[in-house]
């Protein structure tokens, strides 16, 4: 059903999810600002690095539809797909961080708490952001030679 997202209890609350992405992104690169607007479309972007024209969208459960049967992963809804297309048409590289990839980082086995789990979870979250950026900018043109921490 629209807006169901299939998130259930495993999906982080949207505000917490976005704040968590912001925290991890600040460690990766401080140039991204939260809540910027595209000057051409007026659309709000989750996080943007204007000089490089890269935006990162933290896509929460309400941006997805759950396919019938529940066996497949959620798919972006039409509004989300349109927003991505409009931002790309305005010259932005759009990286998407879906809530269900992020939630996997938080659903690590409980024994990780004993063995530095917070650091391990942070590293997993950094990997999710790096993977999204790589999909948005496969040739690294916008990212340049920046060394992602």
Short mmCIF file of C-alpha atoms in Angstrom, two decimals:
data_model
loop_
_atom_site.label_atom_id
_atom_site.label_comp_id
_atom_site.label_asym_id
_atom_site.label_seq_id
_atom_site.Cartn_x
_atom_site.Cartn_y
_atom_site.Cartn_z
CA UNK A 1 0.00 0.00 0.00
CA UNK A 2 1.25 3.53 -0.62
CA UNK A 3 3.30 4.88 2.21
CA UNK A 4 3.42 1.55 4.03
CA UNK A 5 7.09 1.20 3.19
CA UNK A 6 7.23 -2.18 4.84
CA UNK A 7 9.43 -0.64 7.49
CA UNK A 8 7.79 -2.15 10.54
CA UNK A 9 9.66 -2.04 13.82
CA UNK A 10 13.07 -2.45 12.14
CA UNK A 11 12.89 0.91 10.34
CA UNK A 12 14.38 3.78 12.33
CA UNK A 13 12.12 6.75 12.99
CA UNK A 14 12.51 9.22 10.13
CA UNK A 15 13.86 12.09 12.26
CA UNK A 16 16.36 9.80 14.00
CA UNK A 17 17.35 8.27 10.65
CA UNK A 18 18.03 11.67 9.04
CA UNK A 19 19.94 12.89 12.12
CA UNK A 20 22.01 9.71 12.11
CA UNK A 21 22.82 10.11 8.39
CA UNK A 22 23.80 13.74 9.09
CA UNK A 23 26.11 12.66 11.90
CA UNK A 24 27.88 10.01 9.82
CA UNK A 25 28.06 12.29 6.78
CA UNK A 26 29.69 15.04 8.87
CA UNK A 27 32.46 12.57 9.70
CA UNK A 28 32.91 11.66 6.04
CA UNK A 29 32.85 15.19 4.65
CA UNK A 30 31.92 18.50 6.27
CA UNK A 31 31.03 20.20 2.95
CA UNK A 32 27.54 18.69 2.86
CA UNK A 33 24.87 20.98 4.29
CA UNK A 34 21.50 19.81 5.51
CA UNK A 35 18.19 21.07 4.13
CA UNK A 36 19.42 22.93 1.05
CA UNK A 37 17.10 23.73 -1.85
CA UNK A 38 17.81 23.26 -5.53
CA UNK A 39 17.99 26.72 -7.04
CA UNK A 40 16.47 25.57 -10.32
CA UNK A 41 13.59 23.39 -9.11
CA UNK A 42 12.98 24.69 -5.58
CA UNK A 43 13.03 21.10 -4.31
CA UNK A 44 14.41 20.44 -0.84
CA UNK A 45 17.45 18.19 -0.73
CA UNK A 46 18.41 16.17 2.31
CA UNK A 47 22.11 17.05 2.15
CA UNK A 48 23.93 18.99 -0.56
CA UNK A 49 27.49 19.87 -1.52
CA UNK A 50 26.71 22.81 -3.79
CA UNK A 51 30.18 23.32 -5.28
CA UNK A 52 30.23 19.71 -6.49
CA UNK A 53 26.47 19.53 -7.20
CA UNK A 54 25.99 16.32 -5.23
CA UNK A 55 22.98 15.70 -3.03
CA UNK A 56 22.27 12.84 -0.68
CA UNK A 57 18.70 11.87 0.05
CA UNK A 58 17.98 9.93 3.26
CA UNK A 59 14.99 7.98 1.95
CA UNK A 60 12.75 6.99 4.86
CA UNK A 61 9.91 4.45 4.84
CA UNK A 62 7.31 6.89 3.51
CA UNK A 63 9.23 7.24 0.24
CA UNK A 64 8.74 3.57 -0.63
CA UNK A 65 6.00 1.17 -1.63
CA UNK A 66 5.99 -2.40 -0.38
CA UNK A 67 5.48 -4.82 -3.28
CA UNK A 68 2.56 -7.25 -2.94
CA UNK A 69 3.55 -10.44 -1.19
CA UNK A 70 6.26 -8.73 0.86
CA UNK A 71 9.05 -10.95 -0.52
CA UNK A 72 10.73 -8.18 -2.51
CA UNK A 73 12.47 -5.11 -1.14
CA UNK A 74 10.51 -1.85 -1.06
CA UNK A 75 10.54 0.21 -4.25
CA UNK A 76 10.63 4.04 -4.43
CA UNK A 77 7.23 5.64 -4.92
CA UNK A 78 6.42 7.85 -7.92
CA UNK A 79 6.91 11.12 -6.05
CA UNK A 80 10.42 10.06 -4.96
CA UNK A 81 11.35 8.94 -8.48
CA UNK A 82 10.10 12.24 -9.94
CA UNK A 83 12.10 14.25 -7.41
CA UNK A 84 15.28 12.33 -8.28
CA UNK A 85 14.68 12.88 -12.01
CA UNK A 86 14.07 16.60 -11.57
CA UNK A 87 17.21 17.05 -9.47
CA UNK A 88 19.29 15.11 -12.01
CA UNK A 89 17.82 17.20 -14.84
CA UNK A 90 18.90 20.30 -12.89
CA UNK A 91 22.48 19.00 -12.94
CA UNK A 92 22.71 17.31 -9.54
CA UNK A 93 24.25 13.90 -8.83
CA UNK A 94 21.67 12.28 -6.55
CA UNK A 95 22.79 9.67 -4.02
CA UNK A 96 20.04 7.77 -2.22
CA UNK A 97 20.43 6.17 1.22
CA UNK A 98 17.38 3.94 1.77
CA UNK A 99 16.21 3.34 5.34
CA UNK A 100 16.34 -0.45 4.93
CA UNK A 101 20.07 -0.42 4.10
CA UNK A 102 20.69 1.85 7.08
CA UNK A 103 18.58 -0.34 9.38
CA UNK A 104 20.78 -3.35 8.56
CA UNK A 105 23.72 -1.49 10.12
CA UNK A 106 21.73 -1.09 13.34
CA UNK A 107 20.45 -4.67 13.36
CA UNK A 108 23.93 -6.18 13.77
CA UNK A 109 24.26 -9.17 16.09
CA UNK A 110 24.16 -8.22 19.75
CA UNK A 111 27.66 -9.60 20.47
CA UNK A 112 29.07 -6.59 18.62
CA UNK A 113 28.34 -4.48 21.72
CA UNK A 114 31.10 -6.30 23.54
CA UNK A 115 33.59 -5.92 20.68
CA UNK A 116 33.44 -2.26 19.70
CA UNK A 117 30.01 -2.39 18.14
CA UNK A 118 29.51 1.36 17.94
CA UNK A 119 32.64 1.73 15.77
CA UNK A 120 31.66 -1.25 13.65
CA UNK A 121 28.16 0.15 13.12
CA UNK A 122 29.66 3.54 12.16
CA UNK A 123 31.94 1.89 9.60
CA UNK A 124 28.98 0.01 8.12
CA UNK A 125 26.99 3.26 7.85
CA UNK A 126 29.94 4.97 6.15
CA UNK A 127 29.97 2.11 3.64
CA UNK A 128 26.26 2.66 2.91
CA UNK A 129 26.89 6.37 2.18
CA UNK A 130 30.00 5.64 0.09
CA UNK A 131 28.07 3.05 -1.95
CA UNK A 132 25.24 5.53 -2.58
CA UNK A 133 27.74 8.17 -3.69
CA UNK A 134 29.47 5.68 -5.99
CA UNK A 135 26.13 4.85 -7.64
CA UNK A 136 25.34 8.54 -8.09
CA UNK A 137 28.80 9.38 -9.43
CA UNK A 138 30.36 6.15 -10.79
CA UNK A 139 33.27 7.91 -12.50
CA UNK A 140 34.04 10.10 -9.51
CA UNK A 141 33.71 13.25 -11.60
CA UNK A 142 31.84 15.31 -9.02
CA UNK A 143 33.65 13.84 -6.04
CA UNK A 144 37.06 14.52 -7.53
CA UNK A 145 40.04 13.09 -5.70
CA UNK A 146 38.65 13.75 -2.22
CA UNK A 147 39.78 11.04 0.18
CA UNK A 148 36.66 9.86 1.96
CA UNK A 149 37.54 9.10 5.57
#
